XYZ file of C-alpha atoms in Angstrom:
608
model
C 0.000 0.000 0.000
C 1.612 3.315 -0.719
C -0.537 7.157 -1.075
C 0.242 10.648 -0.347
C -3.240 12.671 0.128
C -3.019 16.701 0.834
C -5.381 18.884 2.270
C -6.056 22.865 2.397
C -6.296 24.912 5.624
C -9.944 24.053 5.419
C -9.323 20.111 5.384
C -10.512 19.633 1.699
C -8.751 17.101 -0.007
C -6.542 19.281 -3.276
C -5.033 16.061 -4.341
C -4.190 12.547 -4.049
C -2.372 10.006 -5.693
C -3.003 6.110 -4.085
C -1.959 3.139 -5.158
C -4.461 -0.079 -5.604
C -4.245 -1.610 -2.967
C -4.316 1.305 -0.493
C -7.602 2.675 -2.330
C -9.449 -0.599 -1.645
C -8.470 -0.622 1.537
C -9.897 2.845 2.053
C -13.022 2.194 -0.057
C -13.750 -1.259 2.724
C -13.223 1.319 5.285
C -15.763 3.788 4.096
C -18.038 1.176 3.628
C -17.771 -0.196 6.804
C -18.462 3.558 8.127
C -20.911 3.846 6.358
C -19.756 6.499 4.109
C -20.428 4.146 0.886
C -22.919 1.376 -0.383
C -21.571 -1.932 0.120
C -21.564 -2.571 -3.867
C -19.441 0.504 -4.287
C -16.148 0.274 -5.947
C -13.988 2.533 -7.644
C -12.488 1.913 -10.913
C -9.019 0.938 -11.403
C -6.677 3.993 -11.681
C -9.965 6.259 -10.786
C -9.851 8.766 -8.072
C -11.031 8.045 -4.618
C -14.324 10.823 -3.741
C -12.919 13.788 -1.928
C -15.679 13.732 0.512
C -15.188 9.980 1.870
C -11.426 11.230 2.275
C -12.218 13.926 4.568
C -14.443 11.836 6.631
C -11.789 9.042 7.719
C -8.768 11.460 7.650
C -10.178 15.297 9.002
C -9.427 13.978 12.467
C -6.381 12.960 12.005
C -5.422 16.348 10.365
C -7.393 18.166 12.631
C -5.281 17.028 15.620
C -2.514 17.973 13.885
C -2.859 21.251 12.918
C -4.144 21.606 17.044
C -0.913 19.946 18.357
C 1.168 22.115 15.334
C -0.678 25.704 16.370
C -1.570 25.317 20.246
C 1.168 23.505 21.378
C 4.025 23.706 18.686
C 4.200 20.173 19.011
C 2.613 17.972 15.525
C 2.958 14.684 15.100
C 5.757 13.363 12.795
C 4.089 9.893 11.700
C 1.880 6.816 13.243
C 2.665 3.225 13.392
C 0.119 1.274 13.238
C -0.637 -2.653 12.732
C 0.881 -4.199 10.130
C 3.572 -1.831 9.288
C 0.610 0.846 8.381
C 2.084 3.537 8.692
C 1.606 7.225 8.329
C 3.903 10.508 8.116
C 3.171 13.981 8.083
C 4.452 17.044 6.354
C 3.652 20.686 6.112
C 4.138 22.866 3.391
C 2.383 26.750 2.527
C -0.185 25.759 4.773
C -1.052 22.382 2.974
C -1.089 19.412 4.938
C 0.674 16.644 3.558
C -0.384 13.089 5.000
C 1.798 10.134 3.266
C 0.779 6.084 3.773
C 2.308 3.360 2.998
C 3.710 -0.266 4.140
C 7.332 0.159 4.824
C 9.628 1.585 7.568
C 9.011 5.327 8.785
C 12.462 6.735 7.835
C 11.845 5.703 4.284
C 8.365 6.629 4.238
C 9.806 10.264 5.600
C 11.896 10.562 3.266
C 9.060 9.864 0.519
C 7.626 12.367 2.104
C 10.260 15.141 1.436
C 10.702 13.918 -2.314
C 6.877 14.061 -2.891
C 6.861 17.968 -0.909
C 9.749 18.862 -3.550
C 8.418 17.837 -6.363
C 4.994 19.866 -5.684
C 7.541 22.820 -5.680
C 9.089 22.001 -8.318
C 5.753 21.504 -10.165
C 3.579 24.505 -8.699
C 6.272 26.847 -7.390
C 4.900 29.217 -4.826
C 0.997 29.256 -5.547
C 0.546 24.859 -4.651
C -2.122 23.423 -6.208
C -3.921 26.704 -7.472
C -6.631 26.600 -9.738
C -4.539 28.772 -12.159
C -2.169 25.766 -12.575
C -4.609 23.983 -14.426
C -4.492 20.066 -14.513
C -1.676 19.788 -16.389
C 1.069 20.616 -13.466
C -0.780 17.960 -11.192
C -0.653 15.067 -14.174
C 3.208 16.207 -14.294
C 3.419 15.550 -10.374
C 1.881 11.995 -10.296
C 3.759 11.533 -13.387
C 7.307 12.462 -11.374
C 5.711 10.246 -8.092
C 4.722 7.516 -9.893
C 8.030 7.257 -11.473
C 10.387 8.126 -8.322
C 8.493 5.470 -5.953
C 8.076 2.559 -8.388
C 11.240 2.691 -10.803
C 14.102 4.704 -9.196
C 14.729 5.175 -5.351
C 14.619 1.293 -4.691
C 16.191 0.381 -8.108
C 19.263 3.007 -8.631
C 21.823 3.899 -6.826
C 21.794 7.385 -7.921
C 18.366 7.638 -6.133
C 19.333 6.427 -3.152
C 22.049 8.496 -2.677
C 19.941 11.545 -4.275
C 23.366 12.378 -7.070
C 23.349 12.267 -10.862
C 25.649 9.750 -12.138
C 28.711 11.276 -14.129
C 29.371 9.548 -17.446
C 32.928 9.628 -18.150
C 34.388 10.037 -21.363
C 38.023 11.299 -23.297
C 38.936 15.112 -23.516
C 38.469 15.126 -27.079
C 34.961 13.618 -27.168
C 33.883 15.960 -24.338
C 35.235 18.744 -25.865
C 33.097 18.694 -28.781
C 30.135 17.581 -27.161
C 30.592 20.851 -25.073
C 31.045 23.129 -28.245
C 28.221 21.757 -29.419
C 25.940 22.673 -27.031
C 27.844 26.075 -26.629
C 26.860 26.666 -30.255
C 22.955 26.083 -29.564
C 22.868 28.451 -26.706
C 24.536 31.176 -28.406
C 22.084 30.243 -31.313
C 19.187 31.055 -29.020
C 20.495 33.915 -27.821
C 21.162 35.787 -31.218
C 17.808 34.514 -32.441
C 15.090 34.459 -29.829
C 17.087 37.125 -27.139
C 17.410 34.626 -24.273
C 20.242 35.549 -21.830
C 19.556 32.804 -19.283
C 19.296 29.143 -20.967
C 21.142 25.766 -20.456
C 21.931 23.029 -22.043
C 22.122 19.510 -20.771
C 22.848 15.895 -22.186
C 21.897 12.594 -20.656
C 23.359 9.409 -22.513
C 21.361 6.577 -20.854
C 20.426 9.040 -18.183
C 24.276 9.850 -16.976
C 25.126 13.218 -17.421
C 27.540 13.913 -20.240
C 27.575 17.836 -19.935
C 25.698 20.158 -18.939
C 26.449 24.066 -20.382
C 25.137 27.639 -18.898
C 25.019 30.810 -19.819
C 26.783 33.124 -17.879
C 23.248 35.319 -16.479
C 21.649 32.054 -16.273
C 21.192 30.799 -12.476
C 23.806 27.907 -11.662
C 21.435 24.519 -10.840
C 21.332 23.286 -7.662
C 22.318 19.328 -7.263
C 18.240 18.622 -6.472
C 17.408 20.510 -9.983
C 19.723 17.758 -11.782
C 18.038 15.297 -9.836
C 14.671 16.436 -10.585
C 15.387 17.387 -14.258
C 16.261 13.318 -14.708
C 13.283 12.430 -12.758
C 11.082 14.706 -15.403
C 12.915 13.056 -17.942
C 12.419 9.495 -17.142
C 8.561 10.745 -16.380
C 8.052 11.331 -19.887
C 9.971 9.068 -20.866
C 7.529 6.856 -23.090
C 5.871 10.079 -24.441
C 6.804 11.944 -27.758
C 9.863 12.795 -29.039
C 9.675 16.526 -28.452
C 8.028 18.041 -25.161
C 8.399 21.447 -23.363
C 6.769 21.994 -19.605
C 6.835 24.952 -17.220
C 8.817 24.078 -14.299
C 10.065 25.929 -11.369
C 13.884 25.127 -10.321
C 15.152 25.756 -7.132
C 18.941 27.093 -8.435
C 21.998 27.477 -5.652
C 20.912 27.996 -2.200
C 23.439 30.958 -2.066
C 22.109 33.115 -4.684
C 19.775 35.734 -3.578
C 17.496 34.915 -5.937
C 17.402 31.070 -5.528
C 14.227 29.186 -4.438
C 11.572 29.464 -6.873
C 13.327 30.019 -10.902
C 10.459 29.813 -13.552
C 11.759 27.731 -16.455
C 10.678 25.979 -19.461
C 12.242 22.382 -20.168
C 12.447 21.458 -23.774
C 13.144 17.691 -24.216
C 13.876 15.891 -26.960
C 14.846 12.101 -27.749
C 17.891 12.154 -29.870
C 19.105 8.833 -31.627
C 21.048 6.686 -29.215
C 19.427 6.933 -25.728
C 20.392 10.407 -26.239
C 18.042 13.044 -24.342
C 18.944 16.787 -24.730
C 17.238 19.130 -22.313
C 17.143 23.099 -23.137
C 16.274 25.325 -20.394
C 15.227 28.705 -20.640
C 14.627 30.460 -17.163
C 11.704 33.164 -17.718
C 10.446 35.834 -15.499
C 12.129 38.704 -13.453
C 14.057 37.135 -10.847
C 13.820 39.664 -7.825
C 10.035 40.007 -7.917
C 9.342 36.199 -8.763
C 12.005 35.526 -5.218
C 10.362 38.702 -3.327
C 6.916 36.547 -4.143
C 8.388 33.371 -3.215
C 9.625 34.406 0.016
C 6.612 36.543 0.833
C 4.574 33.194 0.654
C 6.511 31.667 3.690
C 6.676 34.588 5.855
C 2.814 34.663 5.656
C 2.810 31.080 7.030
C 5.358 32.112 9.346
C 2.657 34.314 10.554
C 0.018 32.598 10.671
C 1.401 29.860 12.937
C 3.001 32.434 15.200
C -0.569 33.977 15.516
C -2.213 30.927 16.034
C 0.390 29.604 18.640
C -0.566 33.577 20.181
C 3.277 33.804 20.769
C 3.358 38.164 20.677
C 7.074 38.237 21.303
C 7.725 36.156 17.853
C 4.659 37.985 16.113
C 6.471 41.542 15.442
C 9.675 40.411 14.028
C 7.408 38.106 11.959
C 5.794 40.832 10.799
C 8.444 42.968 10.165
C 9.754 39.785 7.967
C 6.893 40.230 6.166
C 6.512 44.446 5.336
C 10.139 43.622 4.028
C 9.487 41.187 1.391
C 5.925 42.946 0.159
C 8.031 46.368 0.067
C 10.593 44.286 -2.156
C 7.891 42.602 -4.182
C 6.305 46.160 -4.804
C 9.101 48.050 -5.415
C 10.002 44.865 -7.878
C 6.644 45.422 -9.497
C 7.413 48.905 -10.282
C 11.082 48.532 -11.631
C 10.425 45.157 -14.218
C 6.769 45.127 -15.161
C 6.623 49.071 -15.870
C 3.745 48.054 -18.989
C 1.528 45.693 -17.446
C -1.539 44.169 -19.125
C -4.830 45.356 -17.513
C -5.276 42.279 -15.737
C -1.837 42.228 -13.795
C -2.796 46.195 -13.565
C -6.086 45.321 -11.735
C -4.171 42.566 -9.562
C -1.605 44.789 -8.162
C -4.236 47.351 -7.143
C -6.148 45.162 -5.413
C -2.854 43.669 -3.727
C -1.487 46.711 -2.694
C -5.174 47.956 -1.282
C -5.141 44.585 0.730
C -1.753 45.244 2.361
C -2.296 48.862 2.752
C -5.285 47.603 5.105
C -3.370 44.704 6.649
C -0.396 46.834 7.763
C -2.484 49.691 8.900
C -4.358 46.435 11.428
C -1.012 45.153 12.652
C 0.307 48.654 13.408
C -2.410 49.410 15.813
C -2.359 46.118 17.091
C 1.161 46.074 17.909
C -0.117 49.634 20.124
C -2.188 48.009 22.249
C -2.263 43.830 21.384
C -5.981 44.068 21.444
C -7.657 40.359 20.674
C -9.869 41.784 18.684
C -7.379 43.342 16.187
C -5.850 40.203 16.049
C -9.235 38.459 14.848
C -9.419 41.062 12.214
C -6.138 40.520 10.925
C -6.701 36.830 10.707
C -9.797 37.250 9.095
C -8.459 39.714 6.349
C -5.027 37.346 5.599
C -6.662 34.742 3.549
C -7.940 37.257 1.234
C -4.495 38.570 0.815
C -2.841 35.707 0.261
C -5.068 34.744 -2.717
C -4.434 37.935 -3.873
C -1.013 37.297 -3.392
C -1.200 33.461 -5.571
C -2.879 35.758 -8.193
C -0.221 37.912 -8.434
C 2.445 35.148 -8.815
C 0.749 33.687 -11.930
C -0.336 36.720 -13.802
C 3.838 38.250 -13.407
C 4.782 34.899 -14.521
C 2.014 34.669 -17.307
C 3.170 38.189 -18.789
C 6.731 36.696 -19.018
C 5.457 33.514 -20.393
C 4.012 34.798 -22.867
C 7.152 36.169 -24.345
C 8.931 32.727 -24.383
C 6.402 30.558 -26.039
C 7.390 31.374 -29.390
C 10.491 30.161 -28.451
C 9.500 26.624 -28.344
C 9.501 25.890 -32.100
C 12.749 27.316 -32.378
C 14.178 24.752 -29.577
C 12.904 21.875 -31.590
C 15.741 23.078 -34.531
C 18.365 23.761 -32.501
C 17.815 20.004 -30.976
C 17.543 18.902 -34.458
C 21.247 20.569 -35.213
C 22.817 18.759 -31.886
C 21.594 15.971 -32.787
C 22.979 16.098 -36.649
C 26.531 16.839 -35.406
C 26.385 14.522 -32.541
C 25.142 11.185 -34.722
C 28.407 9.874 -35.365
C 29.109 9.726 -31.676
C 25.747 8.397 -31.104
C 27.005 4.502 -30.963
C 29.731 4.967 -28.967
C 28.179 6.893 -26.065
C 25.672 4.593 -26.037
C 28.268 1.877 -25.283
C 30.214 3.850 -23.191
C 27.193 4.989 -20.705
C 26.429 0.994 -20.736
C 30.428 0.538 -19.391
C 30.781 3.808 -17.574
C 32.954 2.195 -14.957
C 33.583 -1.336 -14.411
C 35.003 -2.714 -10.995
C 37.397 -4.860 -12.856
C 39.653 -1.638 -13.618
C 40.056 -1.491 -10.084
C 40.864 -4.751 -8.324
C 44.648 -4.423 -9.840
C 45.241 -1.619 -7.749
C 42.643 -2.343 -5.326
C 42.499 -6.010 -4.120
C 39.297 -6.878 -2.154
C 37.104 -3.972 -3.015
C 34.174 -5.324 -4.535
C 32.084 -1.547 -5.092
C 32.562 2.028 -4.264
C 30.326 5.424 -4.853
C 32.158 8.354 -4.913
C 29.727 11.601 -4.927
C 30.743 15.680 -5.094
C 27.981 16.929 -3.071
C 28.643 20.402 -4.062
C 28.208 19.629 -7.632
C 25.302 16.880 -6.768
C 27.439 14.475 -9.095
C 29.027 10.785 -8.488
C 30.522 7.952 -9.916
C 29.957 4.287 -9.593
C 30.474 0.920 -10.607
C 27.263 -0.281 -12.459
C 24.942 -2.353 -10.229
C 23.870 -4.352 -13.036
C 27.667 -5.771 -13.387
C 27.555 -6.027 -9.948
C 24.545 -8.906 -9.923
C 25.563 -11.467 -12.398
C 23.779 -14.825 -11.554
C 26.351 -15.099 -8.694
C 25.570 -11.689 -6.763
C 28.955 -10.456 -5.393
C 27.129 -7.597 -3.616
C 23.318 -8.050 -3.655
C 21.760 -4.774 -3.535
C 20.103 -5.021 -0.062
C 23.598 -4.496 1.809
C 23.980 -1.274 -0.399
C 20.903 0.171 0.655
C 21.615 -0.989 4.025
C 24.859 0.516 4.293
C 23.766 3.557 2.487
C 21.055 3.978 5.297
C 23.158 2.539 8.680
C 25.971 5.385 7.781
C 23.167 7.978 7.787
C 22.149 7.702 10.731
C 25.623 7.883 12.073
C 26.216 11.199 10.115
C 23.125 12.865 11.604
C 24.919 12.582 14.981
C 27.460 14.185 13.654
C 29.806 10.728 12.402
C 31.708 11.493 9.050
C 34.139 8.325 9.111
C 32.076 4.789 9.821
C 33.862 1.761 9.212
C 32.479 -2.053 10.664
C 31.739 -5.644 9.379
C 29.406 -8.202 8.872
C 29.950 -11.967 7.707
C 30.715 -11.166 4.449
C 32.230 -7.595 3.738
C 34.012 -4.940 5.671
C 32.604 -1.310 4.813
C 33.673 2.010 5.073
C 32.400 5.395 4.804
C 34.313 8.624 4.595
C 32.629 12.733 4.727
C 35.199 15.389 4.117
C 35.836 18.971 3.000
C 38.178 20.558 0.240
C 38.902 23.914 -0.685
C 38.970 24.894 -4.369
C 42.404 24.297 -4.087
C 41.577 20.453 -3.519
C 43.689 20.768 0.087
C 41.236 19.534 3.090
C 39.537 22.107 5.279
C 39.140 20.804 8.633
C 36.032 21.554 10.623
C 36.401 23.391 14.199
C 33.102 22.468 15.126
C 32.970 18.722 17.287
C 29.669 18.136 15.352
C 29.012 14.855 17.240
C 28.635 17.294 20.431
C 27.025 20.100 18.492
C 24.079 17.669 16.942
C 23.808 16.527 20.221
C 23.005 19.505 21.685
C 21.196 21.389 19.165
C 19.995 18.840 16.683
C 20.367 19.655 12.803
C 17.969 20.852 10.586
C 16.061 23.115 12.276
C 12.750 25.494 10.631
C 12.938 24.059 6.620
C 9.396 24.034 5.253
C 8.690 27.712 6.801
C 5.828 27.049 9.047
C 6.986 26.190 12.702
C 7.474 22.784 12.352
C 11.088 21.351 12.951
C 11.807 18.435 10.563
C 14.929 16.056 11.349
C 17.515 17.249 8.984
C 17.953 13.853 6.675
C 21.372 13.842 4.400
C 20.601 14.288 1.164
C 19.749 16.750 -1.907
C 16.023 15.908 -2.560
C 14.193 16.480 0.430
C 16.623 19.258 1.434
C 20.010 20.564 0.431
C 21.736 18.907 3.700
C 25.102 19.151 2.704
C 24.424 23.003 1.753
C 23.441 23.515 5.517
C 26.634 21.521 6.868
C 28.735 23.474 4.761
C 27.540 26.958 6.187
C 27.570 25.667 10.071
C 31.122 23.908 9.519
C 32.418 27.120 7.809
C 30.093 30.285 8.449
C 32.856 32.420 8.089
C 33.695 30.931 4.025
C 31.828 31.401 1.095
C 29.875 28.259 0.215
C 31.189 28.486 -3.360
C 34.361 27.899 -1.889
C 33.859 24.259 -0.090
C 33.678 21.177 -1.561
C 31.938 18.345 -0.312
C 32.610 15.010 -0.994
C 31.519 11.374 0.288
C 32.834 8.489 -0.656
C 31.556 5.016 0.481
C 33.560 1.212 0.123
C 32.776 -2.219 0.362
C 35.267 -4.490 0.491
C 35.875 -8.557 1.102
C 35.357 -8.736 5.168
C 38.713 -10.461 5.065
C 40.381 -6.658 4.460
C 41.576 -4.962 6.961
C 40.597 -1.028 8.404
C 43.871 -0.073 7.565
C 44.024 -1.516 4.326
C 40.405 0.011 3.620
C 41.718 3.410 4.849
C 44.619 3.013 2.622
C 42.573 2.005 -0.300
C 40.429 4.899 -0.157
C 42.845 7.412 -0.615
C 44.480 5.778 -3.464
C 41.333 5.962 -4.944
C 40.015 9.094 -4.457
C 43.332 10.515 -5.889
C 43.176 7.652 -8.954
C 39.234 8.967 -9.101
C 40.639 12.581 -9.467
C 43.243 11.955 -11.948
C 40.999 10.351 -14.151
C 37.991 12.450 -14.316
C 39.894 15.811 -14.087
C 38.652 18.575 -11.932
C 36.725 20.352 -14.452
C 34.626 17.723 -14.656
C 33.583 16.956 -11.277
């Protein structure tokens, strides 16, 4: 059994996405209850009826939005009989509720995948009726794909990094001047400053190409770009969607990038994705932003802390007086209904601010009703604004989209003779046998560059010949054992079973490749502080989990290791080793130096 159901601030169920098994279940409940005829069934692959949904499940979500606003205090999941179990999210003020038949952690982390992809699918205004049905078919289309094909199949899922395909100077090279050549093509043509370009040979990343406005991608974009990819994967040969990226945490105007993703099938398991980011960055982050402090807000007011409620506030007047002021300096000739909406917006926070400021004179109850009564109307006025500035810029770019097709077309032209060969290669990326020369006794390794959201990897599927050196299992065993350790603040884990010895190494490099050494004693500080801290913007304190998908966890390490560096100047790197149990931990240690360094010198650093 495996579902995710979300609800509004009112309880109504906005959307859902359950499996077979979990919507008969459901449907014998609600018959039981009494909520439907005993010879009602629904239809394979129908939805379940929004009403019987809110019956079973209001008082579940009821209680938590009491424990969440009263007491700070929300549940994080149930465990129920027969490994039922259920987790809980938050996210804008939509509750996400996410059910399924295996072990908490994983179903958490579900849970974070499925919360990013809605942002990566709706942006800032979730599930608004502006978004049309065609960004929630593109959501249980990236689900669907993530939970049944790819985190408990690939490696690269489980570890959340896009796998590297490796390839000869030469080769790259031209692939890379290739690409170069399209975006300059679409900027002389169509005007567009801020594109990419990116290959996938067998869904490895050969190269991926910016322009220099254009925002750098964050490690979770890659991820999610591939995810979109493999979504559509048996669909037509040519397909552009409107997607919102997340770009690096340490731009100012990361967080919510409008883009549209061209994709195209080339010959050769070749899949070339164009990106053009649309939209004024400053207002569409000053939006973005706004939309969390408001549920900042809102829980603060409901949890009637007044200390936390000014500051809050404050937050607030700051990111509308950027958003205005944003208004004014990129939209200057605005259609007349984007004219109408901004009116109406500023009107509605010319009242709201004039309410808190005599509040905050006397902390009257009664203001404090009024305000709460007047926010909902603001923040719709708010969503409104978010897709009528994005629609204006929209607009501009669609004409665009006919002009992508060609330039894929061209890539793919002076990239066909190549065509058989990186599909080979891609199929032989990297083969343990290279390595057990050098190496003796290591039987796999995954070596990942955090900071790029890259790694490299034997292939499992040479890994599980008929005689299974390394069955999968211990992989995603290890993979999870080792973080656990690293949420209390472990970076080296090394022990044994029967069979193998494995090892796991965290570390930190400058760009100069030498090793930056922590001050911080993170086992003591995640012991007394925790990690993770306020992520989703509403109150609620997650567990930090390692990762890129459900949160850039590496990102956050980085700036409490170093607070004093730029982040653009740490690397981050993992590497994890399994070796024959008969090795020893010195050997192991010894072995994983020699091949980071082999690793480096054979991949050069421009690469990854």
């Amino acid at each position: 059994m495996n579902g995710l159901i979300v609800f509004n601030s009112a309880n109504d169920v906005v959307y859902q996405n359950l499996n077979a098994t979990l919507t008969d279940k459901i449907c014998n409940i609600a018959i039981a209850q009494g909520l439907l005829p005993a010879t009602s069934r629904t239809a394979a692959g129908a939805a379940l009826d929004s009403n019987v949904l809110l019956q079973i499940f209001s008082p579940i979500i009821s209680s938590q939005r009491i424990m969440h606003c009263q007491f700070d205090n929300a549940y994080a999941s149930f465990q129920c009989e027969n490994d039922f179990n259920l987790v809980f999210g938050e996210l804008l003020g939509y509750s996400f509720l996410k059910i399924g038949q295996i072990e908490i952690e994983q179903l958490t982390r579900q849970l974070g995948v499925a919360m990013t992809l809605t942002r990566y699918c709706y942006g800032a205004n979730l599930f608004g009726a502006q978004a049309g049905h065609m960004q929630q078919e593109l959501l249980t289309q990236c689900l669907n794909c993530y939970e049944t094909q790819l985190c408990q199949e690939e490696q690269a899922y489980l570890l959340e990094a896009m796998p590297k395909l490796l390839v000869n100077p030469e080769l790259k090279r031209t692939v890379h001047v290739t690409l170069d050549a399209t975006l300059e093509q679409l900027r002389q043509t169509g005007g567009q400053q801020r594109t990419h370009a990116m290959l996938l040979i067998s869904h490895k990343l050969l190269a991926l190409n910016s322009t220099r406005l254009a925002l750098p991608l964050a490690p979770a974009d890659l991820l999610f770009l591939a995810i979109l990819a493999r979504a559509l994967n048996s669909q037509q040969t040519q397909r552009a969607v409107a997607v919102f990226l997340q770009g690096v945490s340490h731009d100012p105007n990361s967080g919510c990038v409008p883009t549209i993703v061209h994709f195209s099938r080339l010959h050769g398991h070749q899949v070339l994705l164009q990106l053009i980011e649309y939209g004024h960055m400053p207002l569409t982050s000053s939006i973005y932003d706004t939309f969390f402090v408001l549920q900042k807000i809102v829980a603060v007011q409901q949890q009637g802390d007044g200390d936390a409620l000014k500051p809050a506030y404050e937050s607030l007047e700051s990111f509308v007086s950027q958003t205005l002021t944003a208004l004014k300096r990129y939209l200057k000739q605005k259609h007349e209904e984007l004219e109408i909406c901004v009116k109406k917006f500023t009107a509605r926070w010319e009242n709201l601010r004039k309410m808190y400021v005599e509040f905050f004179k006397s902390y009257e109850r009664e203001l404090l009703v009024r305000i709460e009564s007047n926010l909902p109307a603001f923040v719709e006025e708010l969503k409104q604004l978010f897709t009528l500035s994005l629609a204006c810029c929209d607009s501009a770019s669609n004409h665009q989209l006919d002009q992508l097709a060609d330039s894929a077309a061209v890539v793919e032209a002076k990239l066909l003779e190549l065509a058989e060969f990186l599909a080979v290669k891609a199929a032989r990326n990297i083969s343990i046998d290279a390595y057990l020369e050098d190496f003796p006794g290591l039987v796999h390794f995954m070596y990942v560059n955090r900071s790029t959201g890259q790694m490299l990897a034997p292939e499992l599927r040479q890994l599980n010949p008929p005689s299974k050196l390394v069955p999968k299992s211990k992989l995603w065993q290890m993979v999870a054992f080792t973080r656990g350790y690293l949420k209390k603040g472990q970076t080296t884990v090394m022990w044994k079973d029967r069979t193998f010895h494995y090892s796991y190494f965290l570390w930190f490099e400058d760009l100069s490749g030498s090793n930056l050494k922590c001050p911080l004693d993170l086992q003591q500080h995640f012991l007394a502080t925790g990690f993770g801290g306020n992520g989703n913007g509403n109150g609620q304190k997650p567990t930090a989990e390692p990762g890129a998908l459900p949160m850039d966890y590496y990102s956050d390490l980085v700036e409490l290791c170093f607070p004093k560096l730029s982040p653009q100047k740490v690397r981050v790197y993992e590497l994890y080793c399994i070796h024959l149990g008969l090795v020893t931990a010195t050997c192991a240690v010894e072995h994983s130096r020699r091949l980071v360094a082999t690793i480096s010198d054979l991949v050069g650093e421009e690469t990854f």
